[in-house]
Structures are given as structure tokens and as C-alpha cells.
């Protein structure tokens, strides 16, 4: 069965925290970190922010964003609190915002991009943390480059999709639609068009909602569709039991996109994973940041402490 592209893309909008609704919520006004371009050898370039920690030897955490977002859009409420304890790095993943442009989108390539960032910045076993799509990428980072990282934090995460009829229909339709629509345009062309105003994306950050809308619109619907299609093929259950770095699972307990029981099932697969519950929904990283941020920071500190103990042995 084929689902039209327009219908399929419309059905996924519930996955994204649309900034046009932010005036209904208590969204924080924070000072945004300055960004810069980072060239990755033989891969392309991406937009990166790098906030120093409280001391030169503070542990490093890399934050991976949700689908349809950018590094700052997902994490801007969390960065200031994390920076009290960590060097905090975010970057736009491929096909999102000012991320790498390529001929196709694969979660495995996103994971290799993280490895390339670690190499380019000469980081020593950072913690890799992800939210929603970013958490899937974080899982793949361990799978593909386990020696590069010191720990993992997975928020609003799952080991696999297509667990019920609704999800199977959605992801199958998405995958078919994305294949059929390849004749409409090449990925790089559509992404560049969506990001035509990307050079001005940070021009005025005094209005948080307006700034967020620019970030939101810098990723094309085409790119989001390709990302969701790739996410639908993710299935890490067979190998998560082998994860051997300190891991924390942040469960978004009112999540209707990735139900809490699925998040808890993920935690059960990883030996010694700690569980930290945030009383919020799938967009809680921004729209319910007061509930999410303290729990996420607690989880990151837990992983950092266990990583230090492991390194000392």
C-alpha cells in the first residue's frame, strides 16, 4: 500500500515541537552559545557549538538532537545547566539545519559523523547523549565506534520501531513514499532550498519563539521524511545487551510518540543502565524543560561518575 507523500509528511508533524505553539508554554529565554563551522575530513561540514565546562578538565558531553530540529533547538534549555559540570558540544546532524549534505540519509552515517566530530576535536572518550532521533544515533555510535566514547545517555528512546500495526503502517508508508518521491528532487537541492535563509538563522535571538521558528524551518520536510524512514529501519535489540559503557535512560513518562513502557524495555536490555524519569511528553526537552532538564543533568552526572570510576580501575 502506498501513502501519498503529502499525507505522510503531514502525519509526522506530531513528532516535532512546532515553535508556533510556544507562546502557550513556559519556554526559557537563555543566552545562546555562538556557533562555528566544523569541517569533517572527507564528510563535509556542520554547524557546531562548543561551550566550555567549569574547569579545563571537565568531562565532555556531545548532545544529539531530535528529528526535524537542530542542535540548539533541541538542547538550548539544557545547555546552561549542563555547562555547570561539562564541556557541552552540539552540532546539526546531516540533512538538518546546517548539517552535512549528502545524497542519502542513513542513521549509520549520522553515527560515523559523531565519530568524526570526536576525532576532529580530539576528544577523550566523551559522553554521547541523544534525544529521540539523537538517541538512536547515540546507540549506533556505540555500535560502530565503541572505543571512542565513555558513556551514553538516551532520552525519549527505543530499541526499535514498527512494534504495532499503527507504527508498521506509518513507517512502511513513509519508506515507500520517500522512495517514490525521489524523482521530485535530489536531497541536497531540497535541503539547500529549505535552508536558503540559514545564514541569518541566528540573526536575532532576542525573541526565542521567532529564533526557534527559523531553526525549525531550516530543515526541509523532505529531510524529515527521509530521517523518519531511516529511523523506521532501526532495531538495536539484538546487540544492546553488549553495551559495555556506563549508560543512563531518561524516560519521558507522558510520551505518546515513544511510550514509556518501550523506553523501560530499552533500559532492561542494557546491563547496569540507570533509569531517570522525567514527568513530561515527547517535546519535554523544550516545552516542559523544568521537568526535563534537572532529570537529564542528573542522568549525565551519573554516567560521568561511573565513567570516572571505570577509567580509574
Coordinates of N, CA, C and O in Angstrom, one line a residue, residues 174-287:
X174 N 5.9 5.6 5.0 CA 7.0 6.6 4.9 C 8.1 6.2 4.0 O 8.6 6.9 3.1
X175 N 8.5 5.0 4.2 CA 9.6 4.5 3.4 C 9.2 4.4 1.9 O 10.0 4.8 1.0
X176 N 8.0 3.9 1.6 CA 7.6 3.8 0.2 C 7.5 5.2 -0.4 O 7.9 5.4 -1.5
X177 N 6.9 6.1 0.4 CA 6.7 7.4 -0.1 C 8.0 8.1 -0.4 O 8.1 8.8 -1.4
X178 N 9.0 8.0 0.4 CA 10.3 8.6 0.2 C 10.9 8.0 -1.0 O 11.6 8.7 -1.8
X179 N 10.8 6.7 -1.2 CA 11.4 6.1 -2.4 C 10.7 6.6 -3.7 O 11.4 6.9 -4.7
X180 N 9.4 6.7 -3.7 CA 8.6 7.1 -4.8 C 8.9 8.6 -5.2 O 8.8 9.0 -6.3
X181 N 9.2 9.4 -4.1 CA 9.3 10.8 -4.3 C 10.7 11.2 -4.7 O 11.0 12.4 -4.8
X182 N 11.6 10.3 -4.9 CA 13.0 10.6 -5.3 C 13.1 11.4 -6.6 O 14.0 12.1 -6.9
X183 N 12.1 11.2 -7.4 CA 12.1 11.9 -8.7 C 11.7 13.4 -8.6 O 11.9 14.1 -9.5
X184 N 11.2 13.8 -7.4 CA 10.8 15.2 -7.2 C 12.0 16.1 -7.2 O 12.0 17.2 -7.7
X185 N 13.1 15.6 -6.5 CA 14.3 16.4 -6.4 C 15.4 15.6 -5.7 O 15.1 14.6 -5.0
X186 N 16.6 16.0 -5.9 CA 17.7 15.4 -5.1 C 17.7 16.0 -3.8 O 17.4 17.1 -3.5
X187 N 18.2 15.2 -2.8 CA 18.2 15.7 -1.4 C 18.9 17.0 -1.2 O 18.4 17.8 -0.5
X188 N 20.1 17.1 -1.7 CA 20.9 18.3 -1.5 C 20.2 19.6 -2.0 O 20.2 20.6 -1.3
X189 N 19.5 19.5 -3.1 CA 18.8 20.6 -3.7 C 17.7 21.0 -2.8 O 17.5 22.2 -2.5
X190 N 16.9 20.1 -2.3 CA 15.8 20.4 -1.5 C 16.2 21.0 -0.1 O 15.7 22.0 0.4
X191 N 17.3 20.4 0.4 CA 17.8 20.9 1.7 C 18.3 22.3 1.6 O 18.1 23.1 2.4
X192 N 19.1 22.6 0.5 CA 19.6 23.9 0.3 C 18.5 24.9 0.2 O 18.6 26.1 0.6
X193 N 17.4 24.5 -0.5 CA 16.3 25.4 -0.7 C 15.6 25.7 0.6 O 15.3 26.9 0.9
X194 N 15.5 24.7 1.5 CA 14.9 24.9 2.8 C 15.7 25.8 3.7 O 15.2 26.5 4.5
X195 N 17.0 25.7 3.5 CA 17.9 26.5 4.3 C 18.4 27.7 3.6 O 19.5 28.2 3.8
X196 N 17.6 28.3 2.7 CA 18.1 29.4 1.9 C 18.4 30.6 2.8 O 19.2 31.5 2.4
X197 N 17.7 30.7 3.9 CA 17.9 31.8 4.8 C 18.8 31.4 6.0 O 18.8 32.1 7.0
X198 N 19.5 30.3 5.9 CA 20.2 29.7 7.0 C 21.3 30.6 7.5 O 21.6 30.6 8.7
X199 N 21.9 31.5 6.7 CA 23.0 32.4 7.1 C 22.4 33.4 8.1 O 23.2 33.9 8.9
X200 N 21.1 33.6 8.1 CA 20.5 34.6 9.0 C 19.8 33.9 10.2 O 19.1 34.5 10.9
X201 N 20.0 32.6 10.4 CA 19.3 31.8 11.3 C 19.4 32.3 12.7 O 18.5 32.3 13.5
X202 N 20.6 32.9 13.0 CA 20.9 33.4 14.4 C 20.9 34.9 14.4 O 21.4 35.5 15.4
X203 N 20.4 35.5 13.4 CA 20.5 37.0 13.3 C 19.8 37.7 14.5 O 20.3 38.7 14.9
X204 N 18.7 37.2 14.9 CA 18.0 37.8 16.1 C 17.5 36.8 17.0 O 16.5 36.1 16.7
X205 N 18.2 36.6 18.1 CA 17.8 35.6 19.1 C 17.1 36.2 20.3 O 16.9 35.5 21.3
X206 N 16.7 37.5 20.2 CA 16.1 38.1 21.3 C 14.7 37.6 21.5 O 14.2 37.6 22.6
X207 N 14.0 37.2 20.5 CA 12.7 36.6 20.6 C 12.9 35.1 20.4 O 13.1 34.6 19.3
X208 N 12.7 34.3 21.5 CA 13.0 32.9 21.5 C 12.2 32.2 20.5 O 12.7 31.3 19.7
X209 N 10.9 32.4 20.5 CA 10.0 31.7 19.6 C 10.3 32.0 18.1 O 10.3 31.1 17.2
X210 N 10.6 33.3 17.8 CA 11.0 33.6 16.4 C 12.3 33.0 16.0 O 12.4 32.5 14.9
X211 N 13.3 33.0 16.9 CA 14.5 32.3 16.6 C 14.3 30.8 16.4 O 14.8 30.2 15.5
X212 N 13.4 30.2 17.2 CA 13.2 28.8 17.1 C 12.5 28.5 15.8 O 12.8 27.4 15.2
X213 N 11.6 29.3 15.3 CA 10.9 29.1 14.1 C 11.9 29.0 12.9 O 11.8 28.2 12.0
X214 N 12.9 29.9 13.0 CA 13.9 29.9 11.9 C 14.7 28.6 12.0 O 15.0 28.0 10.9
X215 N 15.0 28.2 13.2 CA 15.7 26.9 13.3 C 14.9 25.8 12.8 O 15.4 24.9 12.0
X216 N 13.6 25.8 13.1 CA 12.7 24.8 12.8 C 12.5 24.7 11.2 O 12.5 23.6 10.7
X217 N 12.5 25.8 10.6 CA 12.3 25.8 9.1 C 13.5 25.6 8.3 O 13.5 25.4 7.1
X218 N 14.7 25.5 9.0 CA 15.9 25.3 8.3 C 16.1 23.8 7.9 O 17.0 23.5 7.1
X219 N 15.2 23.0 8.3 CA 15.2 21.6 7.9 C 14.0 21.3 7.0 O 12.9 21.6 7.4
X220 N 14.2 20.8 5.8 CA 13.1 20.6 4.9 C 12.2 19.4 5.3 O 12.7 18.5 6.0
X221 N 10.9 19.5 4.9 CA 10.0 18.3 5.1 C 10.6 17.1 4.5 O 10.4 16.0 5.0
X222 N 11.2 17.2 3.3 CA 11.8 16.1 2.6 C 12.9 15.4 3.5 O 12.9 14.2 3.7
X223 N 13.7 16.2 4.1 CA 14.8 15.7 5.0 C 14.2 15.0 6.2 O 14.6 13.9 6.6
X224 N 13.1 15.5 6.8 CA 12.5 14.9 7.9 C 11.9 13.6 7.5 O 12.0 12.6 8.2
X225 N 11.3 13.5 6.3 CA 10.7 12.3 5.9 C 11.8 11.2 5.7 O 11.6 10.0 6.0
X226 N 12.9 11.6 5.1 CA 14.0 10.6 4.9 C 14.5 10.1 6.2 O 14.8 8.9 6.4
X227 N 14.6 11.0 7.2 CA 15.1 10.6 8.5 C 14.2 9.7 9.2 O 14.6 8.7 9.8
X228 N 12.9 10.0 9.1 CA 11.9 9.1 9.8 C 11.9 7.7 9.1 O 11.8 6.7 9.7
X229 N 12.0 7.7 7.8 CA 12.1 6.4 7.1 C 13.3 5.6 7.5 O 13.2 4.4 7.7
X230 N 14.4 6.2 7.7 CA 15.6 5.5 8.2 C 15.4 5.1 9.6 O 15.8 4.0 10.0
X231 N 14.8 5.9 10.5 CA 14.6 5.5 11.8 C 13.7 4.3 11.9 O 13.8 3.4 12.8
X232 N 12.7 4.2 11.0 CA 11.8 3.0 11.0 C 12.6 1.7 10.8 O 12.0 0.6 11.1
X233 N 13.7 1.7 10.2 CA 14.5 0.5 10.0 C 15.4 0.2 11.2 O 16.1 -0.9 11.2
X234 N 15.4 1.0 12.2 CA 16.3 0.8 13.3 C 15.8 -0.4 14.2 O 14.7 -0.5 14.5
X235 N 16.8 -1.2 14.6 CA 16.4 -2.3 15.5 C 17.7 -2.7 16.2 O 18.6 -3.4 15.7
X236 N 17.9 -2.2 17.4 CA 19.1 -2.5 18.2 C 19.0 -3.6 19.3 O 20.0 -3.9 19.9
X237 N 17.8 -4.2 19.4 CA 17.6 -5.2 20.5 C 18.6 -6.3 20.4 O 19.1 -6.7 21.5
X238 N 19.0 -6.8 19.3 CA 20.0 -7.9 19.3 C 21.3 -7.6 19.9 O 22.0 -8.5 20.3
X239 N 21.8 -6.3 19.9 CA 23.1 -6.0 20.3 C 23.2 -5.1 21.5 O 24.3 -4.9 22.0
X240 N 22.1 -4.5 22.0 CA 22.2 -3.6 23.1 C 22.6 -4.3 24.4 O 23.2 -3.7 25.3
X241 N 22.4 -5.6 24.5 CA 22.9 -6.4 25.6 C 24.4 -6.4 25.7 O 25.0 -6.7 26.8
X242 N 25.1 -6.0 24.7 CA 26.6 -6.0 24.7 C 27.2 -4.6 25.0 O 28.4 -4.5 25.1
X243 N 26.3 -3.6 25.2 CA 26.8 -2.3 25.6 C 27.6 -2.4 26.9 O 27.2 -2.9 27.9
X244 N 28.8 -1.8 26.8 CA 29.8 -2.0 27.9 C 30.3 -0.7 28.5 O 31.3 -0.6 29.2
X245 N 29.6 0.4 28.2 CA 29.9 1.7 28.8 C 28.8 2.1 29.7 O 27.6 1.7 29.6
X246 N 29.1 3.0 30.7 CA 28.0 3.5 31.6 C 26.9 4.1 30.8 O 27.1 4.9 29.9
X247 N 25.7 3.7 31.1 CA 24.5 4.2 30.3 C 23.4 4.6 31.3 O 23.1 4.0 32.3
X248 N 22.7 5.7 30.9 CA 21.5 6.1 31.6 C 20.4 6.3 30.6 O 20.6 6.8 29.5
X249 N 19.2 6.0 31.1 CA 18.0 6.1 30.2 C 17.1 7.2 30.9 O 16.7 7.0 32.1
X250 N 16.8 8.2 30.2 CA 15.9 9.2 30.7 C 14.5 8.9 30.0 O 14.3 9.1 28.8
X251 N 13.6 8.5 30.8 CA 12.2 8.2 30.4 C 11.3 9.4 30.4 O 11.1 10.0 31.5
X252 N 10.7 9.7 29.3 CA 9.7 10.8 29.3 C 8.4 10.1 29.6 O 7.8 9.5 28.7
X253 N 7.9 10.3 30.8 CA 6.8 9.4 31.3 C 5.4 9.7 30.7 O 4.5 8.9 30.8
X254 N 5.2 10.9 30.0 CA 3.9 11.2 29.4 C 4.1 11.2 27.9 O 3.3 11.9 27.2
X255 N 5.0 10.4 27.4 CA 5.3 10.4 26.0 C 4.3 9.6 25.2 O 4.1 8.4 25.5
X256 N 3.7 10.2 24.2 CA 2.7 9.5 23.3 C 3.3 9.1 22.0 O 2.7 8.4 21.2
X257 N 4.6 9.5 21.7 CA 5.3 9.1 20.5 C 6.1 7.8 20.7 O 6.0 6.9 19.9
X258 N 6.9 7.8 21.8 CA 7.6 6.6 22.2 C 7.1 6.3 23.6 O 7.6 6.9 24.6
X259 N 6.1 5.4 23.8 CA 5.5 5.1 25.1 C 6.6 4.8 26.1 O 7.6 4.1 25.8
X260 N 6.3 5.2 27.4 CA 7.2 4.9 28.5 C 7.6 3.4 28.6 O 8.8 3.1 29.0
X261 N 6.6 2.5 28.4 CA 7.0 1.1 28.6 C 8.0 0.6 27.5 O 8.9 -0.2 27.9
X262 N 8.0 1.2 26.3 CA 9.1 0.9 25.4 C 10.4 1.5 25.8 O 11.5 0.8 25.6
X263 N 10.4 2.6 26.4 CA 11.7 3.2 26.9 C 12.2 2.3 28.1 O 13.5 2.1 28.2
X264 N 11.4 1.8 28.9 CA 11.8 1.0 30.0 C 12.3 -0.4 29.5 O 13.2 -1.0 30.0
X265 N 11.7 -0.9 28.4 CA 12.2 -2.1 27.8 C 13.6 -1.9 27.3 O 14.4 -2.8 27.4
X266 N 13.9 -0.8 26.7 CA 15.2 -0.5 26.3 C 16.2 -0.5 27.5 O 17.3 -1.1 27.4
X267 N 15.8 0.1 28.6 CA 16.7 0.1 29.8 C 17.0 -1.3 30.2 O 18.1 -1.6 30.7
X268 N 16.0 -2.2 30.1 CA 16.2 -3.6 30.6 C 17.2 -4.4 29.8 O 17.8 -5.3 30.2
X269 N 17.4 -3.9 28.5 CA 18.4 -4.6 27.6 C 19.8 -4.3 27.9 O 20.7 -5.1 27.6
X270 N 20.1 -3.2 28.6 CA 21.4 -2.7 28.8 C 21.9 -3.0 30.2 O 21.2 -2.5 31.2
X271 N 22.9 -3.7 30.4 CA 23.4 -4.1 31.7 C 23.8 -2.9 32.5 O 24.5 -2.0 32.0
X272 N 23.2 -2.8 33.7 CA 23.6 -1.7 34.7 C 23.1 -0.3 34.3 O 23.6 0.7 34.8
X273 N 22.2 -0.3 33.3 CA 21.7 1.1 32.9 C 20.8 1.6 34.0 O 20.0 0.9 34.6
X274 N 21.0 2.9 34.3 CA 20.2 3.5 35.3 C 19.0 4.2 34.6 O 19.1 4.6 33.5
X275 N 17.9 4.3 35.4 CA 16.6 4.9 34.8 C 16.3 6.2 35.6 O 16.3 6.2 36.8
X276 N 16.0 7.2 34.8 CA 15.7 8.5 35.4 C 14.4 9.0 34.7 O 14.4 9.1 33.5
X277 N 13.4 9.3 35.5 CA 12.1 9.6 35.0 C 11.8 11.1 35.0 O 11.9 11.7 36.0
X278 N 11.5 11.6 33.8 CA 11.1 13.0 33.7 C 9.6 13.0 33.4 O 9.1 12.4 32.4
X279 N 8.9 13.8 34.2 CA 7.4 13.9 34.0 C 7.1 14.8 32.9 O 6.7 16.0 33.2
X280 N 7.2 14.4 31.7 CA 6.9 15.2 30.5 C 6.6 14.4 29.3 O 6.8 13.2 29.3
X281 N 6.2 15.1 28.2 CA 5.9 14.4 27.0 C 7.1 14.4 26.0 O 8.2 14.7 26.4
X282 N 6.8 14.1 24.8 CA 7.9 13.9 23.8 C 8.6 15.2 23.5 O 9.8 15.1 23.1
X283 N 8.0 16.3 23.6 CA 8.6 17.6 23.4 C 9.1 18.2 24.7 O 9.4 19.4 24.7
X284 N 9.2 17.4 25.7 CA 9.5 17.9 27.0 C 10.9 18.6 27.2 O 11.1 19.4 28.0
X285 N 11.8 18.2 26.3 CA 13.1 18.8 26.3 C 13.1 20.4 26.2 O 14.0 21.1 26.7
X286 N 12.0 20.9 25.6 CA 11.8 22.3 25.4 C 10.5 22.8 26.1 O 10.6 23.7 27.0
X287 N 9.4 22.2 25.8 CA 8.1 22.7 26.2 C 7.8 22.4 27.7 O 7.0 23.0 28.3

